[in-house]
Each structure stands twice: as structure tokens, then as C-alpha cells.
Amino acid sequence: MKFDLVLVIIATIIFGIGFEGCECKIVQFIFGDSLSDSGNNKYLSKSLAQASLPWYGIDMGNGLPNGRFSNGRTVADIIGDNMGLPRPPAFLDPSLSEDIILENGVNYASGGGGILNETGGYFIQRFSLYKQIELFQGTQKLITSKIGKEEAEKFFQEARYVVALGSNDFINNYLMPVYSDSWTYNDQTFMDYLVGTLGDQLKILHSLGARQLMVFGLGPMGCIPLQRVLSTSGNCQEKTNNLALSFNKATSKLIYDLGKELPNSSYRFGDAYDVVQNVISNPSKYGFENADSPCCSFGRIRPALTCIPASTLCKDRSKYVFWDEYHPSDSANQLIANELIKKFGFKRVDETGGPSPSPDVAPSPDDS
């Protein structure tokens, strides 16, 4: 008997299987595109989808670029803060370790990434959703080797999951003639292909332990400054908005069906289309002054696509719905997150601490 006990102790030391188990925290794993990226792309040196230059991050932390495609927080940041969840670091953050994953989770989101592997190809480097899931599988192997199979399964099943992609599959794929999908499919067949692929991916995540998962829908992407400036009238592009509405309808049904099909799953669909559309149509009602052009722009040269050091900033960033040609401002993200929190009644996962405050808006470097 003593010999058997010695063998168990040796196995425990070698394989890291503790007798007391893992008192693991509830963390979140985020899969997404530039709307959720917290720094992965800044470590992809060849990627053309970057938020590593001033003035990104100006209203967050030390005011320096942190990899987020905004002046401040993302919607995922704000919802997680309100739920008492730690902010997960980017998967490519050099400091990431097993202990940090157990404390904070991981963010796999990548600017330019899409549900489809071919989406965003001209950005050269980006993580598609399939690639992000592959990276998550690697994370699971690391954690399993750290705390053992049983505790790892519990850890991943208790975690929260966010999946927020889709806009690039239209704007940086289907709606651009440089991609073969634009002439291979029509609106309906492309939608079937896209949502069908997403369904397969969500089933994979469920097989990997994802039980509590939120899929974000698309906003009125035909109203982002880039789409407006590319139109002849300067108005929202109706075709693009209709594609977003169709995607939301099909994805909402997908999530409902998966909820009945997948055991022990709590899958939700977060649709903020209406609230964003209302903000864009009636900005003053929500405290905004501008809902059709970016706060950060390169003078009259439009579209400049991203913020660069030579860009000029609006006088008051809190009054702009859009930060750059693609992405909402921190203030807009706060409003979108609040709507989703209210709609779904998200509860805190802990009883200590409070949500992170909204960042103070510093004066613009250029008050022009």
C-alpha cells in the first residue's frame, strides 16, 4: 500500500495533479474581430489591420495604443466589467501563462478576421474564427496539463464565451469584387454558407466545453463612415444594412435551434442593431453630436481607414459615435453594452469589486 501511495505522489508531482483540485475563477474566452481585439494584431507583424499607432487607446490606461481599435474600451470589455469578470489578455501577449489564463481567460479576437477563412485576406495576417478555435484547443491542452482533465473540464464549462464576428465577412469579403465569394454567391447562398459555417464552429466550441455563450449580432454596418463616404449620397448604404439584418435573423434562429440541440447549453444572441440605428438616426437624443463621420480623420482625405499620428481628432470624443472609419467610440460602445446588459439581465459572477469606470476623456492633441 505504501508503495502505491508513493507512486500516486510521484504522479502528482510530475503531472501537476493536485489533491485539493483547482479553486478556479470564472473567466471568459473571447472570439472576434477588430471590435473585440485587445492586442493580438499588434503582435502579427505583417498584418495590415493595426491599431498600434496614436491615437488609438488615448482614453484608456496610460493613453498609449494597447491593440484596441478604439479610443477606449470594447463592448466585450464593458460587459465583462459589469459582470465582475477579469479582462482576458490577448492570446499573443508574451506574458500569457497557464496561471494568467486560469485567472483571466484569453481573448483570441483579431482585427480583419471573419467567420470564413478567406475573409480579410488582403490584411495578410489575421486570425479567422476557425484559427481562433484552434488556438483555444491549444489553450485547453495547456490547462489540462496544469490542473488535470477533470478540473480543466469544470473550468472550461463554467467559463463565459463571446463570439462576435461577421461584419468583415461582408465588408472585407462578399461586398468587395477582389474576393471570389463576391461573384461565386448571391445574397441568399452567401448567407446560407456564412451562417452554416458559424453553426459548425459553435458546435465545435460546445464539444470543447463552451456552455454559456453569447453570439453578438451585427449593427447597421452600412452606416459606418467608410460605407457612407464610398456612397454617392453620403447616406447609409441600404444593401449593406439589409445584409446585416438578414444575418441577424438567420443567426438568431441558429442560436435558438442550437439551444435545443446541444445539451446543457445556454446560448444567447445579442442583437443591438436597433439601438445603434436609433443612435445614428437621432444622435442628439443620446448625447452625441456626430454620427456620420469619424472623430479621428486625415483632414479631407477620406477614407483614411485607420487613425495615424498625422490625423486630427475631433474636439470632444465623447460626442462622436464613430472613432475611425470602421469602429465605434468608447462612448458608443458604452451605450451598446448597456443596452445588451439591460436586455439580457446579465448578473455579476462575484460579489466583490465593481465595474471599471468609464475613462475620463482627455483633451485632444489637436483641437481642430
Short mmCIF file of C-alpha atoms in Angstrom, two decimals:
data_model
loop_
_atom_site.label_atom_id
_atom_site.label_comp_id
_atom_site.label_asym_id
_atom_site.label_seq_id
_atom_site.Cartn_x
_atom_site.Cartn_y
_atom_site.Cartn_z
CA MET A 1 0.00 0.00 0.00
CA LYS A 2 2.83 2.37 0.90
CA PHE A 3 4.44 1.74 -2.48
CA ASP A 4 1.14 2.57 -4.27
CA LEU A 5 0.87 5.83 -2.33
CA VAL A 6 4.41 6.78 -3.30
CA LEU A 7 3.53 6.20 -6.96
CA VAL A 8 0.49 8.47 -6.63
CA ILE A 9 2.57 11.23 -5.06
CA ILE A 10 5.20 10.96 -7.79
CA ALA A 11 2.50 11.13 -10.48
CA THR A 12 1.03 14.17 -8.76
CA ILE A 13 4.38 15.97 -8.83
CA ILE A 14 5.15 15.05 -12.44
CA PHE A 15 1.74 15.76 -13.95
CA GLY A 16 0.69 18.64 -11.72
CA ILE A 17 -2.47 16.90 -10.49
CA GLY A 18 -3.23 18.44 -7.10
CA PHE A 19 -5.08 16.63 -4.32
CA GLU A 20 -7.05 19.78 -3.46
CA GLY A 21 -8.13 20.44 -7.04
CA CYS A 22 -8.30 23.87 -8.65
CA GLU A 23 -10.27 26.62 -6.98
CA CYS A 24 -10.64 28.19 -10.40
CA LYS A 25 -12.23 31.55 -11.10
CA ILE A 26 -14.94 32.10 -13.67
CA VAL A 27 -13.26 33.71 -16.67
CA GLN A 28 -14.20 34.48 -20.25
CA PHE A 29 -12.90 33.46 -23.64
CA ILE A 30 -13.49 35.93 -26.45
CA PHE A 31 -13.57 35.11 -30.16
CA GLY A 32 -13.99 38.04 -32.52
CA ASP A 33 -12.70 40.65 -34.93
CA SER A 34 -11.41 44.21 -34.51
CA LEU A 35 -14.46 45.18 -32.44
CA SER A 36 -13.16 42.86 -29.69
CA ASP A 37 -9.41 42.62 -30.42
CA SER A 38 -7.43 43.57 -27.31
CA GLY A 39 -3.99 43.32 -28.84
CA ASN A 40 -3.50 40.19 -30.93
CA ASN A 41 -2.91 42.00 -34.20
CA LYS A 42 -0.18 44.21 -32.80
CA TYR A 43 1.87 41.01 -32.46
CA LEU A 44 1.11 39.99 -36.07
CA SER A 45 3.94 41.96 -37.66
CA LYS A 46 2.76 41.51 -41.24
CA SER A 47 -0.90 42.34 -40.59
CA LEU A 48 -2.27 45.44 -42.30
CA ALA A 49 -5.11 45.61 -39.75
CA GLN A 50 -3.38 47.50 -36.96
CA ALA A 51 -4.33 49.73 -34.04
CA SER A 52 -0.79 50.21 -32.83
CA LEU A 53 -0.39 53.90 -33.70
CA PRO A 54 -1.55 57.03 -31.91
CA TRP A 55 -4.30 57.93 -31.29
CA TYR A 56 -5.74 54.52 -30.52
CA GLY A 57 -6.13 53.93 -26.79
CA ILE A 58 -5.93 57.63 -25.95
CA ASP A 59 -8.74 57.41 -23.38
CA MET A 60 -7.69 54.19 -21.68
CA GLY A 61 -4.97 53.45 -19.15
CA ASN A 62 -1.83 55.41 -19.95
CA GLY A 63 -3.29 56.74 -23.19
CA LEU A 64 -0.95 54.72 -25.39
CA PRO A 65 -2.04 52.21 -28.07
CA ASN A 66 -2.99 48.88 -26.50
CA GLY A 67 -4.23 46.99 -29.55
CA ARG A 68 -7.89 48.00 -29.26
CA PHE A 69 -9.41 49.56 -32.36
CA SER A 70 -10.96 52.42 -30.41
CA ASN A 71 -10.09 55.40 -28.25
CA GLY A 72 -11.14 53.33 -25.23
CA ARG A 73 -12.92 50.13 -24.32
CA THR A 74 -14.67 47.49 -26.40
CA VAL A 75 -18.23 46.28 -25.83
CA ALA A 76 -16.82 43.00 -24.51
CA ASP A 77 -14.66 44.94 -22.02
CA ILE A 78 -17.65 46.81 -20.65
CA ILE A 79 -20.00 43.83 -20.38
CA GLY A 80 -17.28 41.76 -18.72
CA ASP A 81 -16.53 44.57 -16.26
CA ASN A 82 -20.19 44.78 -15.28
CA MET A 83 -20.34 41.02 -14.75
CA GLY A 84 -17.29 41.13 -12.50
CA LEU A 85 -15.21 39.14 -14.97
CA PRO A 86 -11.50 39.86 -15.41
CA ARG A 87 -10.45 41.28 -18.77
CA PRO A 88 -8.81 38.45 -20.71
CA PRO A 89 -5.39 39.25 -22.21
CA ALA A 90 -4.66 38.80 -25.90
CA PHE A 91 -3.60 35.26 -26.81
CA LEU A 92 -0.36 36.58 -28.35
CA ASP A 93 0.58 38.65 -25.29
CA PRO A 94 4.14 37.47 -24.47
CA SER A 95 3.32 37.40 -20.74
CA LEU A 96 0.49 34.88 -21.16
CA SER A 97 0.94 31.79 -18.98
CA GLU A 98 -1.18 28.97 -17.56
CA ASP A 99 -1.62 30.89 -14.30
CA ILE A 100 -2.73 34.03 -16.12
CA ILE A 101 -5.22 32.02 -18.20
CA LEU A 102 -6.68 30.50 -15.03
CA GLU A 103 -7.01 33.98 -13.52
CA ASN A 104 -8.19 35.95 -16.55
CA GLY A 105 -9.16 33.76 -19.53
CA VAL A 106 -7.99 34.58 -23.07
CA ASN A 107 -9.01 36.91 -25.90
CA TYR A 108 -8.42 35.43 -29.38
CA ALA A 109 -10.12 38.23 -31.34
CA SER A 110 -8.23 39.52 -34.38
CA GLY A 111 -8.76 42.62 -36.48
CA GLY A 112 -9.79 41.70 -40.02
CA GLY A 113 -10.82 38.19 -39.00
CA GLY A 114 -14.08 36.61 -40.09
CA ILE A 115 -16.23 33.55 -39.77
CA LEU A 116 -14.85 32.40 -43.12
CA ASN A 117 -11.18 31.58 -43.59
CA GLU A 118 -10.95 33.63 -46.80
CA THR A 119 -12.33 36.81 -45.24
CA GLY A 120 -9.88 39.69 -44.81
CA GLY A 121 -7.22 38.07 -46.98
CA TYR A 122 -5.77 41.38 -48.11
CA PHE A 123 -4.86 42.17 -44.50
CA ILE A 124 -2.25 39.39 -44.95
CA GLN A 125 -2.23 38.28 -41.29
CA ARG A 126 -5.32 37.81 -39.12
CA PHE A 127 -7.00 35.01 -37.18
CA SER A 128 -10.19 33.62 -38.69
CA LEU A 129 -12.71 32.05 -36.30
CA TYR A 130 -11.52 28.56 -37.22
CA LYS A 131 -7.95 29.61 -36.35
CA GLN A 132 -9.13 31.14 -33.08
CA ILE A 133 -10.85 27.89 -32.16
CA GLU A 134 -7.65 26.01 -32.99
CA LEU A 135 -5.73 28.30 -30.64
CA PHE A 136 -8.36 27.69 -27.95
CA GLN A 137 -7.79 23.95 -28.31
CA GLY A 138 -4.11 24.56 -27.64
CA THR A 139 -5.06 26.57 -24.56
CA GLN A 140 -7.13 23.66 -23.31
CA LYS A 141 -4.18 21.27 -23.61
CA LEU A 142 -2.01 23.65 -21.57
CA ILE A 143 -4.58 23.99 -18.80
CA THR A 144 -5.32 20.26 -18.73
CA SER A 145 -1.62 19.53 -18.25
CA LYS A 146 -1.57 22.11 -15.46
CA ILE A 147 -4.60 21.11 -13.37
CA GLY A 148 -5.72 17.74 -14.71
CA LYS A 149 -8.53 16.65 -17.00
CA GLU A 150 -11.41 16.72 -14.51
CA GLU A 151 -10.65 20.18 -13.14
CA ALA A 152 -9.95 21.52 -16.64
CA GLU A 153 -13.33 20.33 -17.89
CA LYS A 154 -15.01 22.08 -14.95
CA PHE A 155 -13.01 25.25 -15.56
CA PHE A 156 -13.92 25.48 -19.25
CA GLN A 157 -17.57 24.55 -18.72
CA GLU A 158 -18.02 27.26 -16.08
CA ALA A 159 -16.35 29.93 -18.21
CA ARG A 160 -18.24 32.52 -20.26
CA TYR A 161 -17.79 32.70 -24.03
CA VAL A 162 -18.25 35.55 -26.51
CA VAL A 163 -18.36 35.11 -30.29
CA ALA A 164 -18.53 38.39 -32.20
CA LEU A 165 -17.70 38.23 -35.90
CA GLY A 166 -19.44 38.66 -39.23
CA SER A 167 -19.07 42.24 -40.41
CA ASN A 168 -15.74 41.54 -42.15
CA ASP A 169 -17.34 38.62 -43.98
CA PHE A 170 -19.43 41.22 -45.78
CA ILE A 171 -17.35 44.42 -45.84
CA ASN A 172 -13.98 42.73 -46.40
CA ASN A 173 -15.17 39.80 -48.47
CA TYR A 174 -18.60 39.45 -50.09
CA LEU A 175 -19.06 43.15 -50.91
CA MET A 176 -15.59 43.51 -52.43
CA PRO A 177 -15.04 42.25 -56.02
CA VAL A 178 -11.41 41.33 -55.26
CA TYR A 179 -12.76 38.30 -53.38
CA SER A 180 -14.11 35.32 -55.28
CA ASP A 181 -17.03 34.98 -52.86
CA SER A 182 -18.46 38.20 -54.33
CA TRP A 183 -19.12 36.52 -57.67
CA THR A 184 -19.46 32.92 -56.51
CA TYR A 185 -22.56 33.55 -54.39
CA ASN A 186 -25.69 35.68 -54.34
CA ASP A 187 -27.09 37.24 -51.17
CA GLN A 188 -29.04 34.16 -50.10
CA THR A 189 -26.45 31.50 -50.93
CA PHE A 190 -23.71 33.50 -49.26
CA MET A 191 -25.86 33.90 -46.14
CA ASP A 192 -26.50 30.16 -46.07
CA TYR A 193 -22.77 29.48 -46.44
CA LEU A 194 -21.82 32.02 -43.76
CA VAL A 195 -24.38 31.07 -41.12
CA GLY A 196 -23.93 27.36 -41.83
CA THR A 197 -20.20 27.75 -41.20
CA LEU A 198 -20.89 29.63 -37.96
CA GLY A 199 -23.18 26.82 -36.84
CA ASP A 200 -20.43 24.25 -37.38
CA GLN A 201 -18.00 26.41 -35.40
CA LEU A 202 -20.38 26.83 -32.47
CA LYS A 203 -20.88 23.06 -32.34
CA ILE A 204 -17.10 22.64 -32.14
CA LEU A 205 -16.96 25.11 -29.24
CA HIS A 206 -19.71 23.19 -27.46
CA SER A 207 -17.75 19.95 -27.91
CA LEU A 208 -14.80 21.75 -26.27
CA GLY A 209 -16.86 22.70 -23.22
CA ALA A 210 -18.47 26.04 -24.10
CA ARG A 211 -21.79 26.01 -22.26
CA GLN A 212 -22.56 29.68 -21.56
CA LEU A 213 -22.04 31.55 -24.81
CA MET A 214 -23.15 34.87 -26.28
CA VAL A 215 -23.10 35.48 -30.04
CA PHE A 216 -23.22 39.16 -30.96
CA GLY A 217 -25.25 40.23 -33.97
CA LEU A 218 -24.27 42.89 -36.49
CA GLY A 219 -25.08 46.57 -36.25
CA PRO A 220 -26.11 48.77 -39.20
CA MET A 221 -22.75 48.33 -40.92
CA GLY A 222 -23.96 50.27 -43.95
CA CYS A 223 -23.83 53.37 -41.75
CA ILE A 224 -20.19 53.21 -40.70
CA PRO A 225 -18.27 56.23 -42.04
CA LEU A 226 -16.38 54.06 -44.57
CA GLN A 227 -19.61 52.89 -46.17
CA ARG A 228 -21.09 56.39 -46.20
CA VAL A 229 -18.08 58.02 -47.83
CA LEU A 230 -18.00 55.33 -50.52
CA SER A 231 -21.62 56.06 -51.46
CA THR A 232 -22.51 58.87 -53.84
CA SER A 233 -25.03 60.45 -51.46
CA GLY A 234 -23.15 60.16 -48.18
CA ASN A 235 -26.11 58.29 -46.71
CA CYS A 236 -26.13 54.81 -45.19
CA GLN A 237 -25.88 52.01 -47.73
CA GLU A 238 -29.21 50.21 -47.60
CA LYS A 239 -27.98 47.00 -49.24
CA THR A 240 -25.27 46.58 -46.60
CA ASN A 241 -27.71 47.22 -43.76
CA ASN A 242 -30.16 44.71 -45.20
CA LEU A 243 -27.41 42.09 -45.23
CA ALA A 244 -26.78 42.79 -41.54
CA LEU A 245 -30.48 42.39 -40.77
CA SER A 246 -30.62 39.13 -42.72
CA PHE A 247 -27.55 37.83 -40.88
CA ASN A 248 -29.09 38.71 -37.51
CA LYS A 249 -32.35 36.98 -38.36
CA ALA A 250 -30.63 33.82 -39.58
CA THR A 251 -28.17 33.75 -36.68
CA SER A 252 -30.90 34.31 -34.11
CA LYS A 253 -32.70 31.23 -35.47
CA LEU A 254 -29.42 29.29 -35.49
CA ILE A 255 -28.79 30.06 -31.82
CA TYR A 256 -32.36 29.10 -30.92
CA ASP A 257 -32.03 25.79 -32.74
CA LEU A 258 -28.62 25.05 -31.21
CA GLY A 259 -30.03 25.79 -27.76
CA LYS A 260 -32.49 22.93 -28.23
CA GLU A 261 -29.96 20.62 -29.89
CA LEU A 262 -26.86 20.98 -27.71
CA PRO A 263 -27.11 19.52 -24.19
CA ASN A 264 -26.60 21.76 -21.14
CA SER A 265 -26.05 24.81 -23.34
CA SER A 266 -27.07 28.37 -22.60
CA TYR A 267 -26.52 30.08 -25.94
CA ARG A 268 -27.78 33.64 -26.44
CA PHE A 269 -27.94 36.03 -29.35
CA GLY A 270 -27.09 39.66 -28.60
CA ASP A 271 -28.80 41.96 -31.09
CA ALA A 272 -28.01 45.65 -30.71
CA TYR A 273 -28.94 46.64 -34.29
CA ASP A 274 -31.95 48.72 -33.30
CA VAL A 275 -30.24 50.70 -30.56
CA VAL A 276 -27.25 51.53 -32.80
CA GLN A 277 -29.62 52.50 -35.61
CA ASN A 278 -31.51 54.77 -33.23
CA VAL A 279 -28.29 56.43 -32.08
CA ILE A 280 -27.23 57.04 -35.68
CA SER A 281 -30.67 58.38 -36.66
CA ASN A 282 -31.13 60.54 -33.55
CA PRO A 283 -27.66 61.18 -32.10
CA SER A 284 -28.65 64.21 -30.01
CA LYS A 285 -31.21 62.11 -28.13
CA TYR A 286 -28.33 60.01 -26.79
CA GLY A 287 -25.90 62.85 -26.13
CA PHE A 288 -23.98 62.65 -29.41
CA GLU A 289 -23.35 65.42 -31.91
CA ASN A 290 -21.93 63.47 -34.85
CA ALA A 291 -22.99 60.05 -36.12
CA ASP A 292 -21.75 60.04 -39.71
CA SER A 293 -18.04 60.84 -39.70
CA PRO A 294 -15.05 59.64 -37.67
CA CYS A 295 -13.58 61.54 -34.76
CA CYS A 296 -10.10 60.63 -35.96
CA SER A 297 -9.63 61.57 -39.62
CA PHE A 298 -6.94 62.66 -42.04
CA GLY A 299 -8.38 66.02 -42.96
CA ARG A 300 -10.43 65.90 -46.14
CA ILE A 301 -8.76 62.73 -47.36
CA ARG A 302 -11.43 60.08 -46.93
CA PRO A 303 -11.39 57.28 -46.28
CA ALA A 304 -8.09 57.15 -44.43
CA LEU A 305 -9.22 53.78 -42.98
CA THR A 306 -7.20 53.96 -39.77
CA CYS A 307 -6.09 56.57 -37.31
CA ILE A 308 -2.49 57.69 -37.83
CA PRO A 309 -0.26 60.15 -35.96
CA ALA A 310 -0.88 62.77 -38.66
CA SER A 311 -4.65 62.51 -38.20
CA THR A 312 -6.61 65.21 -36.46
CA LEU A 313 -9.05 64.48 -33.66
CA CYS A 314 -12.47 65.94 -33.00
CA LYS A 315 -12.73 68.39 -30.11
CA ASP A 316 -14.87 66.13 -27.92
CA ARG A 317 -14.54 62.41 -28.46
CA SER A 318 -17.49 61.63 -26.22
CA LYS A 319 -19.80 63.35 -28.75
CA TYR A 320 -18.85 61.14 -31.70
CA VAL A 321 -20.48 57.77 -32.39
CA PHE A 322 -17.54 56.64 -34.52
CA TRP A 323 -13.87 56.74 -33.61
CA ASP A 324 -12.46 55.91 -37.06
CA GLU A 325 -13.88 54.83 -40.42
CA TYR A 326 -14.85 51.40 -39.06
CA HIS A 327 -15.13 51.40 -35.30
CA PRO A 328 -17.35 52.97 -32.60
CA SER A 329 -16.02 55.29 -29.94
CA ASP A 330 -15.77 54.36 -26.27
CA SER A 331 -18.96 56.33 -25.59
CA ALA A 332 -20.87 54.44 -28.28
CA ASN A 333 -19.54 51.12 -27.03
CA GLN A 334 -20.74 52.03 -23.53
CA LEU A 335 -24.23 52.68 -24.85
CA ILE A 336 -24.31 49.43 -26.86
CA ALA A 337 -23.04 47.41 -23.90
CA ASN A 338 -25.59 48.98 -21.54
CA GLU A 339 -28.38 48.02 -23.93
CA LEU A 340 -27.24 44.40 -24.06
CA ILE A 341 -26.79 44.27 -20.28
CA LYS A 342 -30.33 45.60 -19.82
CA LYS A 343 -31.83 43.34 -22.48
CA PHE A 344 -30.31 40.13 -21.14
CA GLY A 345 -30.15 40.95 -17.44
CA PHE A 346 -26.52 39.92 -17.11
CA LYS A 347 -25.63 39.14 -13.50
CA ARG A 348 -22.32 39.55 -11.74
CA VAL A 349 -20.36 36.34 -11.24
CA ASP A 350 -18.83 37.60 -7.99
CA GLU A 351 -19.87 39.71 -5.05
CA THR A 352 -16.73 41.80 -4.68
CA GLY A 353 -15.43 44.76 -6.56
CA GLY A 354 -17.27 46.88 -9.07
CA PRO A 355 -17.28 47.55 -12.76
CA SER A 356 -14.45 49.60 -14.22
CA PRO A 357 -15.37 53.26 -14.59
CA SER A 358 -15.75 54.97 -17.92
CA PRO A 359 -12.43 56.55 -18.89
CA ASP A 360 -12.01 60.27 -18.46
CA VAL A 361 -11.78 61.93 -21.82
CA ALA A 362 -8.53 63.85 -22.07
CA PRO A 363 -8.17 66.94 -24.26
CA SER A 364 -7.45 66.18 -27.89
CA PRO A 365 -3.86 66.69 -29.04
CA ASP A 366 -5.35 68.76 -31.84
CA ASP A 367 -8.46 70.81 -31.10
CA SER A 368 -9.20 71.50 -34.73
#
